[in-house]
């Protein structure tokens, strides 16, 4: 096996610059070179502005603070996603990032909540979740006596995708990553092994490498156009295949959560940033024409549009192999699960973390490649099932799109989970699960699938004891949230300014 000396990253979107920053930070550039090629004439997808809390781990590895994010990327804080009109028109629920209450007697708080709810005839799990109450009241920040650089709420960020890529680009180049501007026109392969050996750019430059990371977006220049790894299409379960995206003027203080509103043939996102609001309509072109979807989006913006809307086309699914020979695909080159739960950037991060563990310093091992592909497929499958649940669990039949979703067949893996949850309130965790019990509970119950029973341990308190306990928890959550600053004031604090 030959040692990897030259690493070449093809693509300078979010995935490419995340890869460059991470590899430069973890391994430096003493023993090898890291080159990144990006093509201004092709550009980047330019969306991808909502994240999930695992990004904090990535930031920690890179040494990026919350204040850096806020200053460099026009970021706001995200405590979860509000889903509007999903179960039925008029419904709304929040999928928050943190836990409900606290587990007791060896069973999760959710079982205690289910019994309490049956006892009182009420349903508001959000009262027992700090992130939900903070989101409802527009608050975010640090609690008294905590380290101000480490906000205590489970949170992620909304950020400007172009600014984030630029930030990571500067970070990477300061750590020795060599940036090449140009469009790859030819890929050279070793005639015996099929390994990629060099990339030719339009201007005549040749970039040679031992290890190539394909971050070239949907086109998958190396993983698909060159190595022909194939694509598994999952659109029978996740039928959205287009999006219109447009920024608009912000008309109110930014809220600390994303909003996802179900529409006639898909859903609309609203992502609050400091300098603007990001909007998009994710839809299925089998159920609405592109022009109608565009008009629908433009008529439902909070403020004045700041640009012409951009259309994006995609097929939900994944490459059959994300690592083949000496090429690893990350980001959109590796597959795409629509952005309902903001998982794409996380999947880049997750793939990078595995790549760091199995980095082919001394050459390539087919067993490592197989393992990587198996684990990544497991992660994609787990996210896929979670996303499908949002569509399947609807009572809506008011448009052909929602009628299709309500009646579509779903994977057996998901069918079994929904049945167990409905009958027993239990959460079944398959391998490689990203979203855990609190997330599944928020979404399944939020969409109207309420468990019929709970764990018998939750019957071991008297009704009065349970009511007292639940009041204590919701009071604690309420007082904790009330002590937080307004979200916007905390953003100003990160800028080093006092809120006006
Ligand atoms: C509608 C929509 C909404 C989304 N929302 C979210 C979200 O809220 N949260 C989230 O986590 N993710 C989201 N995503 C996904 C997210 O945008 C991507 O995962 C992320 O931006 C990474 O993209 P990328 O870097 O893989 O590809 P791209 O941004 O497409 O970058 C590809 C790069 O490759 C270069 N390139 C391509 N071909 C060549 C060539 N021949 N020669 C040289 N260079 C080349 C391009 O110039 C570019 O630099 C969304 C995606 C879509 C489509």
Coordinates of C-alpha atoms and ligand atoms in Angstrom, one line a residue:
X1 CA 0.0 0.0 0.0
X2 CA 1.3 3.5 -0.8
X3 CA 1.1 6.4 1.6
X4 CA -1.3 9.2 0.8
X5 CA 0.7 12.4 0.2
X6 CA -1.6 14.5 -2.0
X7 CA -5.2 15.0 -1.0
X8 CA -7.4 16.7 -3.6
X9 CA -10.9 18.0 -2.7
X10 CA -13.1 18.7 -5.8
X11 CA -15.7 21.4 -4.9
X12 CA -15.8 24.5 -2.8
X13 CA -19.3 24.4 -1.5
X14 CA -20.2 23.8 2.2
X15 CA -19.0 20.1 1.9
X16 CA -15.7 20.9 0.2
X17 CA -14.7 23.6 2.7
X18 CA -15.9 21.6 5.7
X19 CA -13.7 18.8 4.5
X20 CA -10.7 21.1 3.9
X21 CA -11.0 22.8 7.3
X22 CA -11.4 19.5 9.1
X23 CA -8.5 17.7 7.5
X24 CA -6.2 20.7 7.8
X25 CA -7.1 21.0 11.5
X26 CA -6.8 17.3 12.3
X27 CA -3.7 16.3 10.3
X28 CA -2.1 19.7 9.3
X29 CA -0.2 20.0 6.1
X30 CA 3.3 18.9 7.2
X31 CA 3.2 15.4 5.8
X32 CA 0.8 15.9 2.9
X33 CA -0.7 18.6 0.7
X34 CA -4.4 19.5 0.6
X35 CA -5.6 21.1 -2.6
X36 CA -9.2 22.3 -3.2
X37 CA -10.6 23.0 -6.6
X38 CA -13.7 25.2 -7.0
X39 CA -15.3 26.5 -10.2
X40 CA -16.7 30.0 -10.1
X41 CA -18.5 29.3 -13.4
X42 CA -20.4 26.4 -11.9
X43 CA -20.9 28.0 -8.5
X44 CA -22.4 26.3 -5.4
X45 CA -25.9 25.2 -4.6
X46 CA -26.0 28.2 -2.3
X47 CA -28.7 26.9 0.1
X48 CA -28.3 24.9 3.3
X49 CA -28.8 27.4 6.0
X50 CA -30.3 25.4 8.9
X51 CA -28.3 23.0 11.0
X52 CA -28.8 20.6 13.9
X53 CA -26.9 20.6 17.3
X54 CA -24.1 18.3 16.2
X55 CA -22.6 21.2 14.4
X56 CA -21.4 22.4 17.8
X57 CA -19.1 19.4 17.9
X58 CA -17.7 20.3 14.5
X59 CA -17.2 23.9 15.7
X60 CA -15.4 22.7 18.8
X61 CA -13.0 20.6 16.8
X62 CA -12.3 23.6 14.6
X63 CA -12.1 25.9 17.6
X64 CA -15.0 28.1 16.3
X65 CA -17.1 29.7 19.0
X66 CA -20.8 30.8 19.0
X67 CA -19.7 34.4 18.7
X68 CA -17.5 33.5 15.7
X69 CA -20.6 32.0 14.0
X70 CA -22.8 35.0 14.7
X71 CA -20.2 37.5 13.5
X72 CA -18.9 35.7 10.5
X73 CA -22.1 34.1 9.0
X74 CA -25.0 36.4 10.0
X75 CA -26.1 33.5 12.1
X76 CA -29.1 33.2 14.5
X77 CA -29.7 30.5 17.0
X78 CA -32.0 27.5 16.3
X79 CA -33.8 25.6 19.1
X80 CA -35.9 23.4 16.8
X81 CA -38.3 23.4 14.0
X82 CA -41.9 24.5 14.1
X83 CA -44.2 22.3 11.8
X84 CA -47.3 24.1 10.7
X85 CA -50.3 22.4 9.0
X86 CA -48.6 19.0 8.8
X87 CA -51.0 16.6 10.7
X88 CA -53.9 18.7 9.6
X89 CA -54.5 22.3 8.5
X90 CA -54.5 24.5 11.6
X91 CA -52.1 22.2 13.6
X92 CA -48.7 23.3 14.8
X93 CA -46.0 21.6 16.9
X94 CA -42.4 22.1 17.6
X95 CA -39.6 19.5 17.3
X96 CA -37.2 20.9 19.9
X97 CA -33.6 19.9 20.2
X98 CA -33.6 19.1 23.9
X99 CA -35.2 16.5 26.2
X100 CA -38.7 16.6 27.8
X101 CA -38.6 16.6 31.6
X102 CA -36.3 14.1 33.3
X103 CA -36.4 10.3 33.2
X104 CA -37.6 8.7 36.4
X105 CA -37.8 5.1 37.8
X106 CA -35.8 3.8 34.8
X107 CA -38.3 4.9 32.2
X108 CA -38.3 8.0 30.0
X109 CA -40.2 11.1 31.0
X110 CA -42.4 10.6 28.0
X111 CA -44.2 7.7 29.7
X112 CA -44.9 9.8 32.8
X113 CA -46.1 12.6 30.5
X114 CA -48.5 10.1 28.7
X115 CA -50.1 9.1 32.0
X116 CA -50.3 12.7 33.2
X117 CA -51.9 13.7 29.9
X118 CA -54.5 10.9 30.2
X119 CA -55.2 11.9 33.8
X120 CA -55.7 15.6 33.1
X121 CA -57.1 15.4 29.6
X122 CA -54.5 17.9 28.4
X123 CA -51.8 17.7 25.8
X124 CA -48.8 20.1 25.9
X125 CA -45.5 18.3 26.1
X126 CA -43.7 21.6 25.2
X127 CA -44.3 22.9 28.8
X128 CA -41.8 20.3 30.0
X129 CA -39.1 21.2 27.5
X130 CA -36.8 24.2 27.9
X131 CA -36.0 24.7 24.2
X132 CA -39.8 24.8 23.4
X133 CA -40.6 27.4 26.0
X134 CA -37.6 29.5 25.1
X135 CA -38.6 29.3 21.4
X136 CA -42.2 30.2 22.1
X137 CA -41.0 33.2 24.1
X138 CA -38.3 34.3 21.7
X139 CA -35.5 33.7 24.2
X140 CA -32.0 32.4 23.9
X141 CA -28.8 32.8 25.9
X142 CA -26.7 31.7 28.8
X143 CA -28.1 31.0 32.2
X144 CA -26.8 33.0 35.2
X145 CA -23.4 31.8 36.5
X146 CA -22.7 29.8 33.3
X147 CA -19.7 30.2 31.1
X148 CA -20.9 32.8 28.6
X149 CA -19.0 31.1 25.7
X150 CA -21.1 28.0 26.2
X151 CA -24.9 28.6 25.9
X152 CA -26.7 25.9 27.9
X153 CA -29.6 25.3 25.6
X154 CA -29.4 22.5 23.0
X155 CA -29.1 24.6 19.9
X156 CA -27.9 24.8 16.4
X157 CA -27.6 27.7 14.0
X158 CA -29.2 29.3 11.0
X159 CA -26.5 30.8 8.8
X160 CA -25.8 32.3 5.4
X161 CA -24.4 29.4 3.4
X162 CA -22.2 31.6 1.2
X163 CA -20.7 33.3 4.2
X164 CA -20.1 30.0 6.0
X165 CA -18.3 28.6 3.0
X166 CA -16.2 31.8 2.8
X167 CA -15.4 31.6 6.5
X168 CA -14.2 28.0 6.3
X169 CA -12.3 28.9 3.1
X170 CA -10.3 31.5 5.0
X171 CA -9.9 29.2 8.0
X172 CA -8.6 26.4 5.7
X173 CA -6.2 28.5 3.6
X174 CA -4.7 30.0 6.8
X175 CA -3.9 26.4 7.7
X176 CA -2.2 25.5 4.5
X177 CA -4.9 24.4 2.1
X178 CA -4.1 25.4 -1.5
X179 CA -7.1 26.7 -3.4
X180 CA -7.3 26.3 -7.2
X181 CA -9.9 28.1 -9.2
X182 CA -11.1 26.3 -12.4
X183 CA -13.4 23.8 -13.9
X184 CA -12.4 20.1 -14.2
X185 CA -12.7 19.0 -17.8
X186 CA -10.9 15.7 -17.6
X187 CA -10.3 13.0 -15.0
X188 CA -7.3 10.7 -15.4
X189 CA -7.4 7.1 -14.0
X190 CA -4.8 4.4 -13.5
X191 CA -5.5 2.0 -16.4
X192 CA -5.1 -1.1 -14.1
X193 CA -6.7 -0.1 -10.8
X194 CA -9.1 2.5 -12.0
X195 CA -7.9 4.8 -9.2
X196 CA -8.1 8.5 -10.0
X197 CA -4.7 10.0 -10.6
X198 CA -5.2 13.6 -11.8
X199 CA -7.7 16.2 -12.7
X200 CA -7.3 18.6 -15.7
X201 CA -8.7 22.1 -15.4
X202 CA -10.0 24.1 -18.4
X203 CA -7.0 26.5 -18.2
X204 CA -4.6 23.6 -18.8
X205 CA -3.5 23.0 -15.2
X206 CA -3.2 19.4 -14.0
X207 CA -3.8 18.6 -10.3
X208 CA -2.4 15.3 -9.3
X209 CA -3.5 13.4 -6.2
X210 CA -3.4 10.1 -4.2
X211 CA -6.8 10.6 -2.5
X212 CA -9.7 12.5 -3.9
X213 CA -12.7 13.8 -2.0
X214 CA -15.6 14.4 -4.4
X215 CA -17.6 17.4 -3.1
X216 CA -18.7 18.4 -6.6
X217 CA -22.4 18.6 -5.7
X218 CA -25.3 16.8 -7.4
X219 CA -23.2 16.1 -10.6
X220 CA -20.8 13.8 -8.7
X221 CA -17.9 14.4 -11.1
X222 CA -15.7 11.7 -9.7
X223 CA -18.1 9.3 -7.9
X224 CA -20.7 9.1 -10.6
X225 CA -19.4 10.6 -13.9
X226 CA -16.0 8.9 -13.6
X227 CA -16.5 5.8 -11.3
X228 CA -20.2 5.2 -12.1
X229 CA -21.2 4.1 -8.6
X230 CA -24.9 4.3 -9.4
X231 CA -27.7 6.0 -7.4
X232 CA -30.5 4.5 -5.3
X233 CA -33.7 6.6 -5.8
X234 CA -36.0 6.9 -2.7
X235 CA -38.5 9.3 -4.3
X236 CA -41.4 6.9 -4.0
X237 CA -41.3 7.7 -0.2
X238 CA -40.0 11.2 -0.4
X239 CA -41.6 12.6 -3.6
X240 CA -40.4 16.2 -3.4
X241 CA -37.9 16.8 -6.2
X242 CA -37.7 20.5 -6.7
X243 CA -37.3 23.7 -4.7
X244 CA -37.6 27.4 -5.3
X245 CA -35.4 29.4 -2.9
X246 CA -35.5 33.2 -2.3
X247 CA -34.3 35.6 0.4
X248 CA -36.6 38.3 1.7
X249 CA -36.4 41.3 3.9
X250 CA -36.7 40.6 7.6
X251 CA -39.8 42.3 9.1
X252 CA -39.4 41.3 12.8
X253 CA -36.8 40.2 15.3
X254 CA -35.4 36.8 14.3
X255 CA -37.1 33.9 16.1
X256 CA -34.8 31.1 17.4
X257 CA -36.4 28.3 15.3
X258 CA -37.0 27.3 11.7
X259 CA -40.6 27.2 10.4
X260 CA -41.7 24.4 8.0
X261 CA -45.2 25.0 6.7
X262 CA -47.0 22.3 4.8
X263 CA -48.2 23.6 1.4
X264 CA -50.3 22.1 -1.4
X265 CA -47.6 20.0 -2.9
X266 CA -44.8 20.1 -0.4
X267 CA -43.7 22.6 2.2
X268 CA -42.2 26.0 2.7
X269 CA -39.2 26.9 4.9
X270 CA -38.6 30.1 6.7
X271 CA -35.1 30.5 8.1
X272 CA -34.4 33.7 10.1
X273 CA -31.0 35.2 9.7
X274 CA -29.6 38.5 11.0
X275 CA -29.6 40.3 7.6
X276 CA -32.5 38.6 5.9
X277 CA -34.9 35.7 6.0
X278 CA -34.3 32.6 3.8
X279 CA -37.4 31.1 2.2
X280 CA -38.0 28.1 0.0
X281 CA -40.8 26.0 -1.4
X282 CA -39.8 22.3 -1.6
X283 CA -42.3 20.6 -3.8
X284 CA -43.0 17.6 -6.0
X285 CA -43.2 18.5 -9.7
X286 CA -45.6 15.5 -10.2
X287 CA -48.2 17.5 -8.2
X288 CA -47.7 21.1 -9.0
X289 CA -46.2 23.0 -12.0
X290 CA -42.9 24.8 -11.4
X291 CA -44.4 28.2 -12.3
X292 CA -47.3 27.7 -9.9
X293 CA -44.9 26.7 -7.1
X294 CA -42.8 29.8 -7.8
X295 CA -45.9 32.0 -7.6
X296 CA -47.1 30.3 -4.5
X297 CA -43.8 30.9 -2.8
X298 CA -43.5 34.6 -3.9
X299 CA -47.0 35.3 -2.7
X300 CA -46.3 34.0 0.8
X301 CA -43.1 35.8 1.8
X302 CA -43.0 37.8 5.1
X303 CA -41.2 40.8 3.5
X304 CA -40.0 42.1 0.1
X305 CA -38.1 39.6 -2.0
X306 CA -34.4 40.5 -2.2
X307 CA -33.5 38.5 -5.3
X308 CA -35.1 36.5 -8.1
X309 CA -36.1 33.0 -6.9
X310 CA -33.7 30.2 -7.8
X311 CA -34.8 26.7 -8.9
X312 CA -33.1 23.6 -7.6
X313 CA -33.8 20.1 -8.9
X314 CA -32.9 16.9 -7.0
X315 CA -33.7 13.2 -6.6
X316 CA -33.9 12.0 -3.0
X317 CA -31.6 9.0 -2.5
X318 CA -27.9 8.1 -2.3
X319 CA -25.0 6.8 -4.2
X320 CA -24.7 3.0 -4.0
X321 CA -21.1 3.5 -2.9
X322 CA -20.0 6.7 -1.2
X323 CA -16.3 5.5 -1.0
X324 CA -15.0 3.7 -4.1
X325 CA -11.3 3.1 -4.8
X326 CA -9.4 6.3 -3.8
X327 CA -12.5 8.6 -4.0
X328 CA -14.9 9.5 -1.2
X329 CA -18.0 11.5 -1.9
X330 CA -19.3 14.0 0.6
X331 CA -22.3 16.3 0.6
X332 CA -24.6 16.4 -2.4
X333 CA -22.2 14.2 -4.4
X334 CA -22.9 11.4 -2.0
X335 CA -26.7 11.7 -2.0
X336 CA -29.5 13.9 -0.8
X337 CA -32.3 13.7 1.7
X338 CA -34.6 16.7 1.4
X339 CA -34.0 19.5 3.9
X340 CA -37.1 19.0 6.1
X341 CA -34.9 18.2 9.2
X342 CA -31.8 20.1 8.1
X343 CA -29.7 16.9 8.0
X344 CA -27.4 17.3 4.9
X345 CA -24.7 19.4 6.6
X346 CA -24.8 17.0 9.5
X347 CA -24.3 14.0 7.1
X348 CA -21.2 15.8 5.7
X349 CA -19.9 16.2 9.3
X350 CA -20.7 12.6 10.1
X351 CA -19.0 11.2 7.0
X352 CA -16.0 13.4 7.8
X353 CA -15.8 12.1 11.3
X354 CA -15.7 8.5 10.0
X355 CA -13.1 9.5 7.4
X356 CA -10.9 10.9 10.1
X357 CA -11.1 7.6 12.0
X358 CA -10.4 5.5 8.9
X359 CA -8.2 8.0 7.1
X360 CA -6.1 6.1 4.5
X361 CA -2.8 7.4 5.6
X362 CA -1.0 4.3 4.4
X363 CA -3.1 3.4 1.5
X364 CA -6.5 2.0 0.7
X365 CA -8.2 -1.1 2.3
X366 CA -11.4 -2.5 0.7
X367 CA -12.6 -3.6 4.2
X368 CA -12.5 0.0 5.4
X369 CA -14.2 1.2 2.3
X370 CA -17.1 -1.4 2.8
X371 CA -17.4 -0.5 6.4
X372 CA -17.7 3.2 5.6
X373 CA -20.3 2.6 3.0
X374 CA -22.3 0.3 5.3
X375 CA -22.4 2.8 8.1
X376 CA -23.2 5.8 5.9
X377 CA -26.0 3.9 4.3
X378 CA -27.3 3.1 7.8
X379 CA -27.3 6.7 8.7
X380 CA -29.0 7.8 5.5
X381 CA -31.7 5.1 6.0
X382 CA -32.4 6.2 9.6
X383 CA -32.9 9.8 8.5
X384 CA -35.0 8.7 5.5
X385 CA -37.4 6.9 7.8
X386 CA -37.7 9.9 10.1
X387 CA -38.5 12.1 7.2
X388 CA -41.1 9.8 5.7
X389 CA -42.9 9.7 9.0
X390 CA -43.6 13.5 8.6
X391 CA -45.4 12.9 5.4
X392 CA -47.1 9.5 6.1
X393 CA -48.6 10.7 9.5
X394 CA -51.0 13.2 8.1
X395 CA -54.8 13.3 8.1
X396 CA -54.7 15.6 5.1
X397 CA -56.3 14.6 1.9
X398 CA -57.1 18.1 0.7
X399 CA -54.7 18.0 -2.3
X400 CA -53.5 15.0 -4.4
X401 CA -50.0 15.4 -2.9
X402 CA -51.2 14.9 0.7
X403 CA -53.6 12.1 -0.3
X404 CA -50.6 10.4 -2.0
X405 CA -48.5 10.8 1.2
X406 CA -51.2 9.6 3.5
X407 CA -51.8 6.4 1.5
X408 CA -48.3 5.6 0.3
X409 CA -46.6 2.4 1.2
X410 CA -43.7 2.9 3.7
X411 CA -40.6 0.9 4.4
X412 CA -41.2 -2.1 6.8
X413 CA -38.5 -0.6 9.1
X414 CA -40.7 2.4 9.7
X415 CA -44.0 0.6 9.7
X416 CA -42.8 -1.5 12.7
X417 CA -41.6 1.5 14.6
X418 CA -44.9 3.4 14.2
X419 CA -46.9 0.4 15.4
X420 CA -44.8 -0.1 18.5
X421 CA -45.0 3.5 19.4
X422 CA -48.7 3.7 18.9
X423 CA -49.4 0.6 21.0
X424 CA -46.9 1.0 23.8
X425 CA -45.4 4.5 23.7
X426 CA -42.0 2.9 23.3
X427 CA -39.3 4.1 21.0
X428 CA -37.3 1.5 19.2
X429 CA -33.8 2.6 18.2
X430 CA -32.3 1.0 15.2
X431 CA -28.5 1.1 14.5
X432 CA -27.0 4.4 13.2
X433 CA -30.0 6.4 14.5
X434 CA -29.5 10.2 14.4
X435 CA -32.8 11.4 15.8
X436 CA -33.5 9.9 19.3
X437 CA -36.6 9.3 21.4
X438 CA -37.4 13.0 22.1
X439 CA -37.3 13.8 18.4
X440 CA -39.4 10.8 17.3
X441 CA -41.9 11.6 20.1
X442 CA -42.2 15.2 19.1
X443 CA -42.9 14.4 15.5
X444 CA -45.1 11.3 15.8
X445 CA -47.2 12.7 18.5
X446 CA -47.1 16.2 16.9
X447 CA -48.5 14.7 13.7
X448 CA -51.3 13.1 15.7
X449 CA -50.0 9.5 16.4
X450 CA -50.6 9.5 20.2
X451 CA -49.6 6.3 22.1
X452 CA -52.5 4.3 23.5
X453 CA -50.6 3.2 26.6
X454 CA -47.5 3.8 28.7
X455 CA -44.9 1.9 30.7
X456 CA -46.5 0.5 33.9
X457 CA -43.7 2.1 36.0
X458 CA -45.5 5.4 35.3
X459 CA -48.5 4.1 37.3
X460 CA -46.4 3.7 40.4
X461 CA -47.1 7.3 41.7
X462 CA -50.4 8.4 42.9
X463 CA -52.3 10.8 40.7
X464 CA -51.6 13.6 43.2
X465 CA -47.9 12.9 43.4
X466 CA -47.6 12.8 39.7
X467 CA -49.5 16.1 39.3
X468 CA -47.3 17.8 41.9
X469 CA -44.1 16.5 40.2
X470 CA -45.3 17.6 36.7
X471 CA -46.1 21.1 38.1
X472 CA -42.6 21.3 39.6
X473 CA -41.0 20.5 36.3
X474 CA -43.0 22.9 34.2
X475 CA -42.4 25.6 36.7
X476 CA -38.7 25.0 36.6
X477 CA -38.7 25.1 32.8
X478 CA -40.8 28.3 32.8
X479 CA -38.6 30.2 35.3
X480 CA -35.4 29.0 33.6
X481 CA -36.7 30.2 30.2
X482 CA -37.8 33.5 31.7
X483 CA -34.3 34.2 33.0
X484 CA -32.9 34.0 29.4
X485 CA -32.3 37.2 27.4
X486 CA -34.2 37.9 24.2
X487 CA -32.8 36.0 21.3
X488 CA -31.9 39.2 19.4
X489 CA -30.2 40.7 22.5
X490 CA -28.0 37.6 22.8
X491 CA -27.0 38.0 19.1
X492 CA -26.0 41.6 19.9
X493 CA -24.0 40.3 22.9
X494 CA -22.1 37.9 20.6
X495 CA -21.2 40.9 18.4
X496 CA -19.8 42.6 21.5
X497 CA -22.7 45.1 21.4
X498 CA -25.4 45.9 23.9
X499 CA -28.9 45.5 22.7
X500 CA -30.6 48.8 22.0
Ligands
LIG1 C1 -33.4 23.1 -1.6 C2 -32.3 22.7 -0.6 C3 -32.3 23.1 0.7 C4 -31.3 22.7 1.6 N1 -31.4 23.1 2.9 C5 -30.5 22.6 3.8 C6 -30.6 22.9 5.1 O1 -31.4 23.7 5.6 N2 -29.7 22.3 6.0 C7 -28.7 21.4 5.5 O2 -28.0 20.9 6.3 N3 -28.6 21.2 4.2 C8 -29.5 21.7 3.3 N4 -29.3 21.5 2.0 C9 -28.2 20.7 1.5 C10 -27.0 21.6 1.5 O3 -27.2 22.7 0.7 C11 -25.8 20.9 1.0 O4 -25.6 19.7 1.7 C12 -24.5 21.7 1.2 O5 -24.6 23.0 0.7 C13 -23.3 21.0 0.6 O6 -23.4 21.2 -0.8 P1 -22.1 20.7 -1.6 O7 -20.9 21.4 -1.1 O8 -22.1 19.2 -1.6 O9 -22.4 21.0 -3.1 P2 -22.4 22.5 -3.9 O10 -22.7 23.6 -3.0 O11 -23.2 22.2 -5.1 O12 -20.9 22.6 -4.3 C14 -20.3 21.9 -5.4 C15 -18.9 22.5 -5.7 O13 -18.3 21.7 -6.7 C16 -17.8 22.6 -7.7 N5 -17.8 21.9 -8.9 C17 -18.7 21.1 -9.5 N6 -18.3 20.6 -10.7 C18 -17.1 21.0 -10.9 C19 -16.1 20.9 -11.9 N7 -16.4 20.2 -13.0 N8 -14.9 21.5 -11.7 C20 -14.6 22.2 -10.6 N9 -15.5 22.4 -9.6 C21 -16.7 21.8 -9.7 C22 -18.7 23.8 -7.7 O14 -18.2 24.9 -8.3 C23 -18.9 23.9 -6.2 O15 -17.9 24.7 -5.6 C24 -30.3 21.9 1.1 C25 -30.2 21.5 -0.2 C26 -31.2 21.9 -1.1 C27 -31.2 21.5 -2.6

